[in-house]
Amino acid sequence: MVGSRRSTFMTTCLVVAALLLSGCSSDGGGVHPDRSPTAGHSSGPQPAETPTITAVEVFPEPGGGRLPATVRRRLDRSLREALAGSSTLGVTGAVVTDGGAWVGAAGTGMRGEPLTPLSSLMYASITKTFTAAEVVLLASRGDIDLDKPISDYIDFPGQDNVATVRQVLRMRSGLPAPDDAGLRSILLQDPDRHWEPEETLPDVPGESAPTVGEFVYSNTNYTLLGQLIEEVTGTSYAAALHADLLDGRGLAGVAVQDVDRPRPPRVLPAPGDSGSGQYIANRSVASWFWAAGGIAGDAASIARWGYLLYGGHVLPPDLVASMHPLDDGTGYGFGTMHSESTLVPGLAFVGHDGDIGPYRSTLRVATDRPLSVAVLLLHDESGPANPTSVAESLVAAL
């Protein structure tokens, strides 16, 4: 077991661009990074574990060419239309199917530079799909028992908490999302600072007794899972992901910050907030969110990751099925959200959303056809900016 870890009770709320620094508070206002649409508490008796899916159909290999020109034009138009009537500054999007792929960009970054299909942005909480996949893989090898308390492997806030690894994966550890007061200024104080995971974990008063089993969306869970990965593999979180999930799969655009540096062009905040400019949004932000939200890259790479993961090319189909949400009303599984299309009747997706400051993202992979869609978006917080609606419009344009 690693040593005892304590830190200030802080959270995951951040606005990185100087002109976007207003309205971040702990009373429900402002931006709450990486929160789930279903975040909250599930009171009363917990339901039995009824899976929503018992097996997944393996997708064909992703198509190596481009989608037809008429389809690409419709997708380009949908992406441009995302800028109209919203606070979106710029957006990149990608589609991966067995018949070909598409990637596009529209608008600008926070410094006024035009976005390109290769622009690297924060994936934010889509990071959780990588963390969960690695834990599931390690469990399949016998290195982790999902039904043992995570405290059997690592020390963590609230040592009396008996949450299992499975419960931590499903955001049912009972550990609350910390208060967000003061984090913004802390992370911008030294943009080039590297944070160790133990420095980011909240203190949980000994007299508190969180209810294990209640659903509470909290990044703390995935920081703990990152530490679990390092403890059982004896290597860094980034090295484990590269060895087991990333390398050799055409995912060179994925950067596990702050070990990796995203490929340029990097979409950064104002110079004073971006530090060295080697990380997105800066090294302080990247290392703070780490296994819960620190991975960055381009849209094509994250769309390909979703296709490979949920299409059964990274993990065996039965392990992929285990990541899907239970039929428990939360819509949240092992680092995986479930959603229904609002434009295509009967179409369902798995994946994850992300939200850190001006960076918003969504990864949506169809459950009944070989299709993955990713949208990475920048907004100025003056109005609506919803990457999931952009993703829906891309699906409808196919």
CSV table of C-alpha atoms in Angstrom, one decimal:
chain,number,residue,atom,x,y,z
A,1,MET,CA,0.0,0.0,0.0
A,2,VAL,CA,1.1,3.5,-0.7
A,3,GLY,CA,1.5,6.0,2.1
A,4,SER,CA,-1.3,8.0,3.7
A,5,ARG,CA,-2.5,10.9,1.5
A,6,ARG,CA,-4.1,14.1,2.7
A,7,SER,CA,-4.7,17.5,1.1
A,8,THR,CA,-7.0,20.5,1.1
A,9,PHE,CA,-10.6,19.8,0.4
A,10,MET,CA,-10.7,21.1,-3.2
A,11,THR,CA,-12.6,20.3,-6.4
A,12,THR,CA,-12.6,20.2,-10.1
A,13,CYS,CA,-14.0,23.5,-11.2
A,14,LEU,CA,-11.9,25.6,-13.6
A,15,VAL,CA,-12.0,28.3,-16.2
A,16,VAL,CA,-8.7,28.8,-17.8
A,17,ALA,CA,-8.9,31.7,-20.1
A,18,ALA,CA,-8.5,35.1,-18.4
A,19,LEU,CA,-11.6,36.6,-20.1
A,20,LEU,CA,-13.6,33.5,-19.0
A,21,LEU,CA,-12.8,33.6,-15.3
A,22,SER,CA,-16.2,34.7,-13.9
A,23,GLY,CA,-19.0,32.8,-12.4
A,24,CYS,CA,-17.2,29.8,-10.9
A,25,SER,CA,-18.7,29.1,-7.5
A,26,SER,CA,-19.6,26.3,-5.2
A,27,ASP,CA,-23.3,27.3,-4.9
A,28,GLY,CA,-24.4,25.9,-8.2
A,29,GLY,CA,-23.3,28.7,-10.4
A,30,GLY,CA,-20.6,28.8,-12.9
A,31,VAL,CA,-18.9,25.9,-14.7
A,32,HIS,CA,-18.6,22.5,-13.1
A,33,PRO,CA,-16.1,20.5,-15.0
A,34,ASP,CA,-16.7,16.9,-16.0
A,35,ARG,CA,-20.0,16.5,-14.3
A,36,SER,CA,-22.4,13.9,-15.5
A,37,PRO,CA,-25.9,14.9,-16.7
A,38,THR,CA,-27.2,12.5,-14.1
A,39,ALA,CA,-24.9,13.6,-11.3
A,40,GLY,CA,-26.5,13.5,-7.9
A,41,HIS,CA,-27.6,11.1,-5.2
A,42,SER,CA,-29.6,7.9,-5.6
A,43,SER,CA,-31.5,7.5,-2.4
A,44,GLY,CA,-33.2,4.5,-1.0
A,45,PRO,CA,-32.3,0.8,-1.6
A,46,GLN,CA,-29.9,0.1,-4.4
A,47,PRO,CA,-31.2,-1.9,-7.3
A,48,ALA,CA,-29.9,-5.3,-8.2
A,49,GLU,CA,-27.1,-5.3,-10.8
A,50,THR,CA,-29.1,-5.8,-14.0
A,51,PRO,CA,-26.9,-5.2,-17.0
A,52,THR,CA,-28.4,-3.2,-19.9
A,53,ILE,CA,-26.3,-5.4,-22.3
A,54,THR,CA,-24.8,-8.8,-21.9
A,55,ALA,CA,-22.7,-8.9,-25.1
A,56,VAL,CA,-21.5,-6.5,-27.8
A,57,GLU,CA,-21.1,-7.3,-31.5
A,58,VAL,CA,-17.6,-6.7,-32.7
A,59,PHE,CA,-17.3,-3.9,-35.2
A,60,PRO,CA,-15.6,-4.5,-38.5
A,61,GLU,CA,-12.2,-2.9,-38.8
A,62,PRO,CA,-12.5,0.9,-39.2
A,63,GLY,CA,-12.6,1.9,-42.9
A,64,GLY,CA,-9.3,3.2,-44.1
A,65,GLY,CA,-10.6,5.7,-46.6
A,66,ARG,CA,-12.8,8.8,-46.6
A,67,LEU,CA,-16.6,8.9,-46.5
A,68,PRO,CA,-18.2,9.9,-49.8
A,69,ALA,CA,-17.8,13.5,-50.9
A,70,THR,CA,-21.6,14.2,-50.6
A,71,VAL,CA,-21.5,13.0,-47.0
A,72,ARG,CA,-18.4,14.9,-46.2
A,73,ARG,CA,-20.0,18.1,-47.4
A,74,ARG,CA,-23.1,17.6,-45.2
A,75,LEU,CA,-20.8,17.0,-42.2
A,76,ASP,CA,-18.8,20.1,-42.9
A,77,ARG,CA,-22.0,22.1,-43.1
A,78,SER,CA,-23.3,20.7,-39.9
A,79,LEU,CA,-20.0,21.7,-38.1
A,80,ARG,CA,-20.2,25.2,-39.4
A,81,GLU,CA,-23.8,25.6,-38.3
A,82,ALA,CA,-22.7,24.7,-34.8
A,83,LEU,CA,-21.2,28.1,-34.5
A,84,ALA,CA,-24.4,29.9,-35.2
A,85,GLY,CA,-26.5,31.2,-32.3
A,86,SER,CA,-24.2,29.8,-29.6
A,87,SER,CA,-21.3,30.7,-27.5
A,88,THR,CA,-19.1,28.3,-29.5
A,89,LEU,CA,-15.8,29.8,-30.6
A,90,GLY,CA,-14.6,26.8,-32.5
A,91,VAL,CA,-15.3,23.1,-32.9
A,92,THR,CA,-13.6,20.0,-34.3
A,93,GLY,CA,-15.5,16.8,-35.1
A,94,ALA,CA,-14.8,13.3,-36.4
A,95,VAL,CA,-16.7,10.3,-37.6
A,96,VAL,CA,-15.4,6.8,-37.9
A,97,THR,CA,-17.3,4.0,-39.6
A,98,ASP,CA,-16.5,0.7,-41.2
A,99,GLY,CA,-17.0,2.4,-44.6
A,100,GLY,CA,-14.7,5.4,-44.0
A,101,ALA,CA,-14.0,8.4,-41.9
A,102,TRP,CA,-14.3,12.1,-41.8
A,103,VAL,CA,-12.8,14.9,-39.7
A,104,GLY,CA,-13.5,18.6,-39.8
A,105,ALA,CA,-13.0,21.9,-38.1
A,106,ALA,CA,-14.7,25.3,-37.9
A,107,GLY,CA,-14.2,28.5,-36.0
A,108,THR,CA,-11.2,29.6,-33.9
A,109,GLY,CA,-9.3,29.0,-30.8
A,110,MET,CA,-9.2,31.3,-27.8
A,111,ARG,CA,-6.4,33.3,-29.3
A,112,GLY,CA,-8.3,33.8,-32.6
A,113,GLU,CA,-6.3,31.2,-34.5
A,114,PRO,CA,-8.3,29.1,-37.0
A,115,LEU,CA,-8.9,25.5,-35.8
A,116,THR,CA,-7.8,22.7,-38.1
A,117,PRO,CA,-8.8,19.0,-38.2
A,118,LEU,CA,-5.5,18.2,-36.4
A,119,SER,CA,-6.0,20.7,-33.6
A,120,SER,CA,-5.4,19.2,-30.1
A,121,LEU,CA,-7.9,20.1,-27.4
A,122,MET,CA,-8.8,18.7,-23.9
A,123,TYR,CA,-10.8,15.5,-23.9
A,124,ALA,CA,-11.7,16.2,-20.3
A,125,SER,CA,-13.8,13.4,-18.8
A,126,ILE,CA,-13.7,11.2,-21.9
A,127,THR,CA,-10.4,10.4,-20.1
A,128,LYS,CA,-12.5,8.1,-17.8
A,129,THR,CA,-13.1,5.7,-20.7
A,130,PHE,CA,-9.4,5.0,-20.8
A,131,THR,CA,-9.0,4.7,-17.0
A,132,ALA,CA,-12.0,2.3,-16.8
A,133,ALA,CA,-10.8,0.2,-19.7
A,134,GLU,CA,-7.4,-0.2,-18.1
A,135,VAL,CA,-8.9,-1.3,-14.8
A,136,VAL,CA,-11.2,-3.8,-16.4
A,137,LEU,CA,-8.2,-5.2,-18.4
A,138,LEU,CA,-6.1,-5.5,-15.2
A,139,ALA,CA,-9.0,-7.3,-13.5
A,140,SER,CA,-9.3,-9.7,-16.4
A,141,ARG,CA,-5.7,-10.6,-15.8
A,142,GLY,CA,-6.2,-11.3,-12.1
A,143,ASP,CA,-4.3,-8.2,-11.0
A,144,ILE,CA,-7.3,-6.5,-9.5
A,145,ASP,CA,-10.4,-8.0,-7.8
A,146,LEU,CA,-13.3,-5.7,-8.7
A,147,ASP,CA,-15.2,-6.8,-5.6
A,148,LYS,CA,-12.5,-6.1,-3.1
A,149,PRO,CA,-12.4,-2.7,-1.3
A,150,ILE,CA,-10.1,-0.3,-3.1
A,151,SER,CA,-8.5,0.4,0.3
A,152,ASP,CA,-7.0,-3.1,0.0
A,153,TYR,CA,-4.8,-1.7,-2.7
A,154,ILE,CA,-4.2,2.0,-1.9
A,155,ASP,CA,-4.8,4.5,0.9
A,156,PHE,CA,-7.4,7.1,0.1
A,157,PRO,CA,-9.5,9.8,1.7
A,158,GLY,CA,-12.0,8.2,4.2
A,159,GLN,CA,-10.1,5.1,5.2
A,160,ASP,CA,-13.3,3.8,6.9
A,161,ASN,CA,-15.0,3.7,3.5
A,162,VAL,CA,-15.3,0.1,2.3
A,163,ALA,CA,-16.2,0.9,-1.4
A,164,THR,CA,-15.1,-1.8,-3.8
A,165,VAL,CA,-13.2,-1.2,-7.0
A,166,ARG,CA,-16.5,-1.9,-8.9
A,167,GLN,CA,-18.3,0.8,-6.9
A,168,VAL,CA,-15.5,3.3,-7.5
A,169,LEU,CA,-15.8,2.6,-11.2
A,170,ARG,CA,-19.5,3.3,-11.1
A,171,MET,CA,-19.2,6.4,-9.0
A,172,ARG,CA,-20.8,4.6,-6.0
A,173,SER,CA,-17.9,4.9,-3.6
A,174,GLY,CA,-19.8,7.3,-1.3
A,175,LEU,CA,-17.0,9.9,-1.6
A,176,PRO,CA,-18.5,13.3,-2.4
A,177,ALA,CA,-17.5,15.7,-5.1
A,178,PRO,CA,-15.4,18.2,-3.2
A,179,ASP,CA,-16.2,21.9,-2.7
A,180,ASP,CA,-14.9,24.0,-5.6
A,181,ALA,CA,-13.9,27.1,-3.7
A,182,GLY,CA,-10.4,28.4,-4.6
A,183,LEU,CA,-9.3,25.9,-7.2
A,184,ARG,CA,-9.3,28.2,-10.2
A,185,SER,CA,-6.8,30.6,-8.6
A,186,ILE,CA,-4.7,27.7,-7.3
A,187,LEU,CA,-4.4,26.1,-10.8
A,188,LEU,CA,-3.6,29.4,-12.5
A,189,GLN,CA,-1.1,30.5,-9.8
A,190,ASP,CA,1.7,28.4,-11.4
A,191,PRO,CA,0.5,27.1,-14.8
A,192,ASP,CA,3.6,25.0,-15.2
A,193,ARG,CA,3.3,23.2,-11.9
A,194,HIS,CA,3.0,19.4,-11.8
A,195,TRP,CA,0.5,18.1,-9.2
A,196,GLU,CA,1.0,14.6,-7.7
A,197,PRO,CA,-2.3,12.7,-7.4
A,198,GLU,CA,-2.2,12.7,-3.6
A,199,GLU,CA,-2.1,16.5,-3.6
A,200,THR,CA,-5.4,16.6,-5.5
A,201,LEU,CA,-7.5,14.3,-3.3
A,202,PRO,CA,-9.9,15.8,-0.8
A,203,ASP,CA,-9.7,15.4,3.0
A,204,VAL,CA,-12.8,13.5,4.2
A,205,PRO,CA,-13.4,14.2,7.9
A,206,GLY,CA,-13.2,11.1,10.0
A,207,GLU,CA,-16.6,11.7,11.6
A,208,SER,CA,-18.4,11.7,8.2
A,209,ALA,CA,-19.9,8.5,7.0
A,210,PRO,CA,-20.5,8.6,3.2
A,211,THR,CA,-23.1,6.2,2.0
A,212,VAL,CA,-21.4,3.6,-0.1
A,213,GLY,CA,-23.7,2.6,-3.0
A,214,GLU,CA,-25.2,6.0,-3.7
A,215,PHE,CA,-24.4,7.4,-7.1
A,216,VAL,CA,-22.4,10.6,-6.8
A,217,TYR,CA,-20.5,11.8,-9.8
A,218,SER,CA,-17.0,12.8,-8.5
A,219,ASN,CA,-13.6,13.0,-10.2
A,220,THR,CA,-12.1,11.7,-6.9
A,221,ASN,CA,-13.1,8.2,-7.9
A,222,TYR,CA,-11.0,8.2,-11.1
A,223,THR,CA,-8.0,9.8,-9.5
A,224,LEU,CA,-8.1,6.8,-7.1
A,225,LEU,CA,-8.4,4.4,-10.0
A,226,GLY,CA,-5.3,6.1,-11.6
A,227,GLN,CA,-3.4,5.4,-8.4
A,228,LEU,CA,-4.7,1.8,-8.4
A,229,ILE,CA,-3.4,1.3,-11.9
A,230,GLU,CA,0.0,2.6,-10.9
A,231,GLU,CA,0.1,0.5,-7.7
A,232,VAL,CA,-0.7,-2.8,-9.4
A,233,THR,CA,1.3,-2.3,-12.6
A,234,GLY,CA,4.3,-0.8,-10.9
A,235,THR,CA,4.6,1.8,-13.6
A,236,SER,CA,3.1,5.2,-14.4
A,237,TYR,CA,-0.6,5.6,-15.4
A,238,ALA,CA,0.6,6.9,-18.8
A,239,ALA,CA,3.0,4.0,-19.4
A,240,ALA,CA,0.2,1.5,-18.5
A,241,LEU,CA,-2.2,3.1,-21.0
A,242,HIS,CA,0.4,3.2,-23.7
A,243,ALA,CA,1.4,-0.5,-23.2
A,244,ASP,CA,-2.1,-1.9,-22.9
A,245,LEU,CA,-4.5,0.4,-24.8
A,246,LEU,CA,-2.8,2.9,-27.1
A,247,ASP,CA,0.4,1.8,-28.8
A,248,GLY,CA,0.0,0.1,-32.2
A,249,ARG,CA,-3.6,1.1,-32.6
A,250,GLY,CA,-3.3,4.3,-34.7
A,251,LEU,CA,-3.8,6.5,-31.7
A,252,ALA,CA,-0.6,8.6,-31.8
A,253,GLY,CA,-2.8,11.7,-31.4
A,254,VAL,CA,-3.8,10.8,-27.9
A,255,ALA,CA,-1.7,12.5,-25.2
A,256,VAL,CA,-1.8,11.2,-21.7
A,257,GLN,CA,-0.8,14.4,-19.9
A,258,ASP,CA,1.4,15.4,-18.3
A,259,VAL,CA,3.8,12.6,-19.3
A,260,ASP,CA,2.8,13.1,-22.9
A,261,ARG,CA,2.6,16.5,-24.7
A,262,PRO,CA,-0.2,16.9,-27.1
A,263,ARG,CA,0.8,17.3,-30.7
A,264,PRO,CA,0.6,20.8,-32.3
A,265,PRO,CA,-1.4,22.7,-33.1
A,266,ARG,CA,-2.4,22.9,-29.4
A,267,VAL,CA,-5.5,25.0,-28.6
A,268,LEU,CA,-4.5,27.1,-25.6
A,269,PRO,CA,-5.9,29.8,-23.4
A,270,ALA,CA,-4.4,33.3,-23.1
A,271,PRO,CA,-0.5,33.2,-22.9
A,272,GLY,CA,-0.5,34.1,-19.2
A,273,ASP,CA,-2.7,31.1,-18.4
A,274,SER,CA,-1.0,28.5,-20.6
A,275,GLY,CA,2.5,28.5,-19.1
A,276,SER,CA,5.0,26.8,-21.4
A,277,GLY,CA,2.3,26.1,-24.0
A,278,GLN,CA,3.3,22.4,-24.1
A,279,TYR,CA,0.1,21.1,-22.3
A,280,ILE,CA,-3.6,21.7,-22.6
A,281,ALA,CA,-4.9,23.9,-21.0
A,282,ASN,CA,-1.6,24.1,-19.0
A,283,ARG,CA,0.5,21.6,-17.0
A,284,SER,CA,-1.2,22.5,-13.8
A,285,VAL,CA,-4.7,21.7,-15.2
A,286,ALA,CA,-3.5,18.6,-17.0
A,287,SER,CA,-1.8,17.0,-14.0
A,288,TRP,CA,-4.6,18.0,-11.6
A,289,PHE,CA,-7.3,16.3,-13.6
A,290,TRP,CA,-5.0,13.4,-14.6
A,291,ALA,CA,-6.8,10.0,-14.7
A,292,ALA,CA,-10.2,11.8,-14.4
A,293,GLY,CA,-9.9,14.3,-17.1
A,294,GLY,CA,-6.3,15.1,-18.2
A,295,ILE,CA,-6.0,13.4,-21.6
A,296,ALA,CA,-5.9,15.6,-24.7
A,297,GLY,CA,-5.7,15.1,-28.4
A,298,ASP,CA,-7.4,15.6,-31.8
A,299,ALA,CA,-11.0,14.7,-32.7
A,300,ALA,CA,-10.0,11.9,-35.2
A,301,SER,CA,-8.0,10.1,-32.5
A,302,ILE,CA,-10.7,10.1,-29.9
A,303,ALA,CA,-13.3,9.0,-32.4
A,304,ARG,CA,-11.1,6.1,-33.4
A,305,TRP,CA,-10.5,5.2,-29.7
A,306,GLY,CA,-14.3,5.0,-29.2
A,307,TYR,CA,-14.8,2.8,-32.2
A,308,LEU,CA,-12.0,0.5,-31.2
A,309,LEU,CA,-13.0,0.3,-27.5
A,310,TYR,CA,-16.7,-0.1,-27.7
A,311,GLY,CA,-16.4,-2.1,-31.0
A,312,GLY,CA,-14.5,-4.9,-29.3
A,313,HIS,CA,-11.0,-4.3,-30.7
A,314,VAL,CA,-9.3,-3.2,-27.4
A,315,LEU,CA,-11.0,-5.5,-24.9
A,316,PRO,CA,-12.8,-8.7,-25.5
A,317,PRO,CA,-16.6,-8.3,-26.1
A,318,ASP,CA,-17.6,-9.6,-22.7
A,319,LEU,CA,-15.4,-7.0,-21.0
A,320,VAL,CA,-16.7,-4.2,-23.1
A,321,ALA,CA,-20.3,-5.3,-22.2
A,322,SER,CA,-19.3,-5.1,-18.5
A,323,MET,CA,-18.4,-1.4,-18.9
A,324,HIS,CA,-22.0,-0.5,-20.0
A,325,PRO,CA,-24.3,1.0,-17.5
A,326,LEU,CA,-26.6,-1.1,-15.3
A,327,ASP,CA,-30.3,-0.8,-15.5
A,328,ASP,CA,-30.3,1.3,-12.4
A,329,GLY,CA,-31.5,4.7,-13.6
A,330,THR,CA,-28.1,6.5,-13.5
A,331,GLY,CA,-27.0,5.9,-17.1
A,332,TYR,CA,-23.4,5.4,-15.8
A,333,GLY,CA,-21.3,2.3,-15.9
A,334,PHE,CA,-17.5,1.8,-15.8
A,335,GLY,CA,-16.4,5.2,-17.1
A,336,THR,CA,-19.2,4.9,-19.7
A,337,MET,CA,-22.4,7.0,-20.2
A,338,HIS,CA,-25.5,5.7,-22.0
A,339,SER,CA,-27.7,8.1,-24.1
A,340,GLU,CA,-30.5,7.9,-26.6
A,341,SER,CA,-30.4,9.9,-29.9
A,342,THR,CA,-32.8,12.8,-30.0
A,343,LEU,CA,-32.8,12.9,-33.9
A,344,VAL,CA,-32.6,9.2,-34.9
A,345,PRO,CA,-35.4,7.1,-33.3
A,346,GLY,CA,-34.1,3.9,-31.7
A,347,LEU,CA,-30.4,4.8,-31.9
A,348,ALA,CA,-28.5,4.5,-28.6
A,349,PHE,CA,-25.0,5.5,-27.8
A,350,VAL,CA,-22.3,4.8,-25.2
A,351,GLY,CA,-19.3,7.0,-24.5
A,352,HIS,CA,-18.7,10.0,-22.3
A,353,ASP,CA,-19.0,13.8,-22.1
A,354,GLY,CA,-16.4,16.2,-20.8
A,355,ASP,CA,-16.4,19.8,-19.5
A,356,ILE,CA,-13.4,21.7,-18.2
A,357,GLY,CA,-13.7,25.5,-18.4
A,358,PRO,CA,-14.0,26.5,-22.1
A,359,TYR,CA,-13.3,22.9,-23.3
A,360,ARG,CA,-16.3,20.7,-23.9
A,361,SER,CA,-16.3,17.3,-25.5
A,362,THR,CA,-18.4,14.3,-26.3
A,363,LEU,CA,-17.7,10.8,-27.6
A,364,ARG,CA,-20.7,8.8,-28.8
A,365,VAL,CA,-20.5,5.3,-30.1
A,366,ALA,CA,-23.6,3.6,-31.5
A,367,THR,CA,-24.6,0.3,-29.8
A,368,ASP,CA,-26.2,-1.2,-32.9
A,369,ARG,CA,-23.9,-0.2,-35.8
A,370,PRO,CA,-20.2,0.5,-36.5
A,371,LEU,CA,-20.3,4.2,-35.8
A,372,SER,CA,-18.2,6.5,-33.6
A,373,VAL,CA,-18.6,10.3,-33.4
A,374,ALA,CA,-16.5,12.8,-31.4
A,375,VAL,CA,-16.9,16.5,-31.0
A,376,LEU,CA,-14.4,18.8,-29.3
A,377,LEU,CA,-15.7,22.3,-28.7
A,378,LEU,CA,-14.5,25.7,-27.3
A,379,HIS,CA,-17.0,28.2,-25.9
A,380,ASP,CA,-16.9,31.6,-24.2
A,381,GLU,CA,-19.7,30.9,-21.7
A,382,SER,CA,-21.9,33.7,-23.0
A,383,GLY,CA,-24.6,31.3,-24.1
A,384,PRO,CA,-25.4,27.7,-25.0
A,385,ALA,CA,-22.6,25.4,-26.4
A,386,ASN,CA,-23.5,21.8,-26.5
A,387,PRO,CA,-21.2,19.3,-28.1
A,388,THR,CA,-23.8,16.5,-27.8
A,389,SER,CA,-26.2,18.4,-30.1
A,390,VAL,CA,-23.4,18.9,-32.6
A,391,ALA,CA,-22.7,15.2,-32.5
A,392,GLU,CA,-26.4,14.5,-33.1
A,393,SER,CA,-26.4,16.8,-36.1
A,394,LEU,CA,-23.3,14.9,-37.5
A,395,VAL,CA,-25.1,11.6,-37.1
A,396,ALA,CA,-28.2,12.9,-38.8
A,397,ALA,CA,-26.0,14.1,-41.7
A,398,LEU,CA,-24.6,10.7,-42.4
